[in-house]
Coordinates of C-alpha atoms in Angstrom, one line a residue:
M392 CA 86.9 -32.4 -42.7
V393 CA 87.0 -34.7 -45.7
R394 CA 84.0 -36.9 -46.1
A395 CA 84.7 -40.7 -45.7
D396 CA 83.2 -41.5 -49.1
T397 CA 85.4 -38.9 -50.7
A398 CA 88.5 -40.0 -48.8
S399 CA 88.0 -43.6 -50.1
K400 CA 88.1 -42.6 -53.7
N401 CA 91.2 -43.5 -55.7
I402 CA 92.4 -41.1 -58.4
W403 CA 90.7 -42.9 -61.3
I404 CA 87.2 -42.8 -59.6
A405 CA 87.8 -39.2 -58.5
A406 CA 88.7 -38.1 -62.0
G407 CA 85.7 -39.9 -63.5
D408 CA 83.4 -38.3 -60.9
G409 CA 84.7 -34.8 -61.6
D410 CA 85.9 -34.6 -58.0
L411 CA 88.6 -31.9 -58.4
Q412 CA 89.2 -31.6 -54.6
R413 CA 90.0 -35.2 -54.2
V414 CA 92.1 -35.3 -57.4
R415 CA 94.1 -32.3 -56.1
E416 CA 94.6 -34.0 -52.8
L417 CA 95.9 -37.2 -54.4
V418 CA 98.2 -35.5 -56.8
E419 CA 99.6 -32.7 -54.5
E420 CA 99.5 -34.4 -51.1
Q421 CA 100.0 -38.1 -52.0
G422 CA 102.2 -37.6 -55.1
I423 CA 100.1 -39.7 -57.5
S424 CA 100.9 -39.0 -61.1
P425 CA 98.2 -37.8 -63.5
N426 CA 99.5 -40.5 -65.8
A427 CA 99.3 -43.3 -63.2
P428 CA 97.9 -46.5 -64.8
D429 CA 95.4 -48.7 -63.0
D430 CA 96.1 -52.4 -62.5
V431 CA 93.5 -53.6 -65.1
I432 CA 94.3 -52.2 -68.5
G433 CA 96.5 -49.3 -67.7
Y434 CA 93.6 -46.8 -67.6
T435 CA 94.9 -43.4 -66.3
P436 CA 93.2 -40.4 -64.6
M437 CA 93.5 -38.7 -68.0
H438 CA 91.4 -41.4 -69.6
A439 CA 88.8 -41.3 -66.8
A440 CA 88.4 -37.5 -67.0
A441 CA 88.1 -37.5 -70.8
S442 CA 85.6 -40.4 -70.8
Y443 CA 83.3 -38.6 -68.4
G444 CA 83.8 -35.2 -70.0
H445 CA 85.3 -33.3 -67.1
L446 CA 87.3 -30.6 -68.8
N447 CA 88.2 -28.9 -65.5
I448 CA 89.9 -32.2 -64.3
L449 CA 91.7 -32.6 -67.6
E450 CA 92.9 -29.0 -67.5
Y451 CA 94.2 -29.6 -63.9
L452 CA 95.9 -32.9 -64.8
I453 CA 97.5 -31.5 -67.9
G454 CA 98.9 -28.6 -65.7
K455 CA 100.4 -31.2 -63.4
G456 CA 102.1 -33.1 -66.2
G457 CA 99.2 -35.1 -67.6
D458 CA 100.0 -36.5 -71.1
V459 CA 97.1 -36.2 -73.6
N460 CA 98.8 -39.0 -75.6
I461 CA 99.3 -41.4 -72.8
T462 CA 98.2 -44.9 -73.8
D463 CA 96.6 -47.8 -71.9
E464 CA 97.5 -51.4 -72.5
E465 CA 95.3 -51.5 -75.6
G466 CA 97.1 -48.5 -77.1
D467 CA 94.1 -46.1 -76.5
T468 CA 94.8 -42.5 -75.7
P469 CA 92.3 -40.3 -73.9
L470 CA 91.0 -39.1 -77.3
Y471 CA 89.6 -42.7 -77.9
T472 CA 87.3 -42.2 -74.8
A473 CA 85.9 -38.9 -75.9
E474 CA 82.1 -39.0 -76.1
T475 CA 81.5 -35.4 -77.1
V476 CA 83.0 -33.0 -79.7
T477 CA 83.8 -30.6 -76.8
V478 CA 86.1 -33.1 -75.1
A479 CA 87.7 -34.2 -78.4
Q480 CA 88.3 -30.5 -79.4
F481 CA 89.8 -29.8 -75.9
L482 CA 92.2 -32.7 -76.3
V483 CA 93.2 -31.9 -79.8
E484 CA 93.8 -28.3 -78.9
H485 CA 96.1 -29.6 -76.1
G486 CA 98.2 -31.7 -78.5
A487 CA 96.3 -35.0 -78.8
E488 CA 97.3 -36.9 -81.9
V489 CA 94.5 -37.7 -84.3
D490 CA 96.3 -40.1 -86.6
I491 CA 97.6 -42.5 -83.9
K492 CA 96.6 -46.2 -84.1
N493 CA 95.9 -48.6 -81.2
S494 CA 96.7 -52.3 -80.8
E495 CA 93.7 -53.1 -83.1
D496 CA 95.0 -50.7 -85.8
Q497 CA 92.1 -48.3 -85.1
S498 CA 92.5 -44.5 -85.0
P499 CA 90.5 -42.4 -82.5
A500 CA 88.0 -41.7 -85.3
D501 CA 87.6 -45.4 -86.1
A502 CA 87.0 -46.2 -82.4
T503 CA 84.3 -43.5 -81.9
E504 CA 82.6 -43.7 -85.3
E505 CA 79.8 -46.2 -84.4
D506 CA 78.6 -44.7 -81.1
Y507 CA 79.7 -41.0 -81.5
P508 CA 79.8 -40.2 -85.3
E509 CA 79.9 -36.5 -84.6
V510 CA 83.1 -37.0 -82.6
A511 CA 84.6 -39.2 -85.4
A512 CA 83.7 -36.5 -88.0
Y513 CA 85.4 -33.8 -85.9
I514 CA 88.6 -36.0 -85.4
R515 CA 88.7 -36.8 -89.1
S516 CA 88.4 -33.1 -89.9
K517 CA 91.7 -32.6 -88.1
S518 CA 93.5 -35.5 -89.7
S519 CA 96.3 -35.0 -92.2
L520 CA 95.8 -38.4 -93.7
P521 CA 93.5 -39.4 -96.7
Q522 CA 90.4 -40.9 -95.1
P523 CA 88.9 -44.1 -96.5
Q524 CA 85.1 -44.3 -96.5
S525 CA 83.8 -45.7 -93.2
S526 CA 81.1 -48.3 -92.9
E527 CA 78.5 -45.7 -92.1
Q528 CA 79.6 -43.5 -94.9
E529 CA 79.9 -46.2 -97.6
G530 CA 78.6 -44.9 -100.8
V531 CA 78.9 -41.2 -99.7
S532 CA 80.6 -39.2 -102.4
G533 CA 83.8 -37.2 -101.8
E534 CA 81.8 -34.0 -102.2
M535 CA 79.4 -35.0 -99.4
T536 CA 82.4 -35.9 -97.1
D537 CA 84.0 -32.5 -97.8
A538 CA 80.7 -30.8 -97.1
L539 CA 80.3 -32.6 -93.8
I540 CA 83.8 -31.6 -92.7
A541 CA 83.2 -28.0 -93.6
E542 CA 79.8 -27.9 -91.9
T543 CA 81.2 -29.6 -88.8
E544 CA 84.0 -27.0 -88.5
E545 CA 81.5 -24.1 -89.0
I546 CA 79.2 -25.4 -86.3
I547 CA 82.0 -26.0 -83.8
A548 CA 83.4 -22.5 -84.4
R549 CA 79.9 -20.9 -84.1
C550 CA 79.0 -22.8 -80.9
E551 CA 82.4 -21.9 -79.4
R552 CA 81.8 -18.2 -80.1
E553 CA 78.3 -18.5 -78.5
G554 CA 79.4 -20.6 -75.6
R555 CA 77.1 -23.5 -76.6
D556 CA 77.7 -27.3 -76.8
P557 CA 77.7 -28.3 -80.5
H558 CA 76.7 -31.9 -79.7
D559 CA 73.0 -31.8 -80.8
E560 CA 73.7 -29.9 -84.0
L561 CA 76.5 -32.1 -85.0
T562 CA 74.5 -35.2 -84.4
Q563 CA 71.8 -33.9 -86.7
V564 CA 74.3 -33.0 -89.4
V565 CA 76.0 -36.4 -89.3
G566 CA 72.7 -38.3 -89.3
R567 CA 71.4 -36.3 -92.3
T568 CA 74.6 -36.9 -94.2
V569 CA 74.7 -40.6 -93.5
L570 CA 71.1 -41.0 -94.6
G571 CA 71.9 -39.0 -97.7
G572 CA 74.8 -41.3 -98.4
M573 CA 72.6 -44.4 -98.0
A574 CA 70.1 -42.9 -100.5
W575 CA 72.9 -42.1 -102.9
A576 CA 74.2 -45.7 -102.6
A577 CA 70.8 -47.1 -103.3
L578 CA 70.5 -45.0 -106.5
Q579 CA 73.9 -46.3 -107.6
D580 CA 72.9 -49.9 -107.0
Q581 CA 69.6 -49.3 -108.8
A582 CA 71.5 -47.8 -111.8
Q583 CA 74.0 -50.7 -111.8
S584 CA 71.2 -53.2 -111.7
Q585 CA 69.4 -51.5 -114.6
N586 CA 72.6 -51.5 -116.7
Q587 CA 73.1 -55.2 -116.0
D588 CA 69.5 -55.9 -117.0
R589 CA 69.9 -54.0 -120.2
G590 CA 73.1 -55.9 -121.0
E591 CA 71.4 -59.3 -120.4
Q592 CA 68.5 -58.2 -122.6
R593 CA 71.0 -57.4 -125.4
D594 CA 72.5 -60.8 -125.1
I595 CA 69.0 -62.4 -125.4
D596 CA 68.1 -60.3 -128.5
M597 CA 71.4 -60.8 -130.2
P598 CA 70.7 -63.1 -133.3
E599 CA 72.8 -66.2 -133.7
R600 CA 75.4 -66.1 -136.4

């Protein structure tokens, strides 16, 4: 017997809850598409499963025709909703486009950067486009950005081999790099200010002709 509260779930709620049994019932018995948009912003079961990190639901939906690049009315694909590197990696490995832009001209990395910088760093590491410096990485040298990408990829590979979630390690790495970039920027500002002061002093000391 199906519980009443379970039977009342629509596919978007079931996908977000990680309720595989209900999702299977809705897809296989009621013929609801894994790409079915809701009536609000075109949010699909794929978006819901990705947002809440249910890889088993994503895997099932993809097997039933779920599109990893399906967009809602704002142009967001499921990758835009990823809150962990594990989910982002799963989507990318199943064909999610990392260089796509939504209606606000944001890439998935742009959209996740503020709240989930480790996710943004992973997505950027998979991009084929030159990456401009982000607001959080302003002042960070190219060498630091390259080092961040290399370390991110190494952590993900190691954690995958060990069967661990890389989230905590990646958060520490990104935080350390951002702080380092802020310090670097402060030193650059200080040097620029000192150079300006020296220039002004030379103007003061310059004898009149």
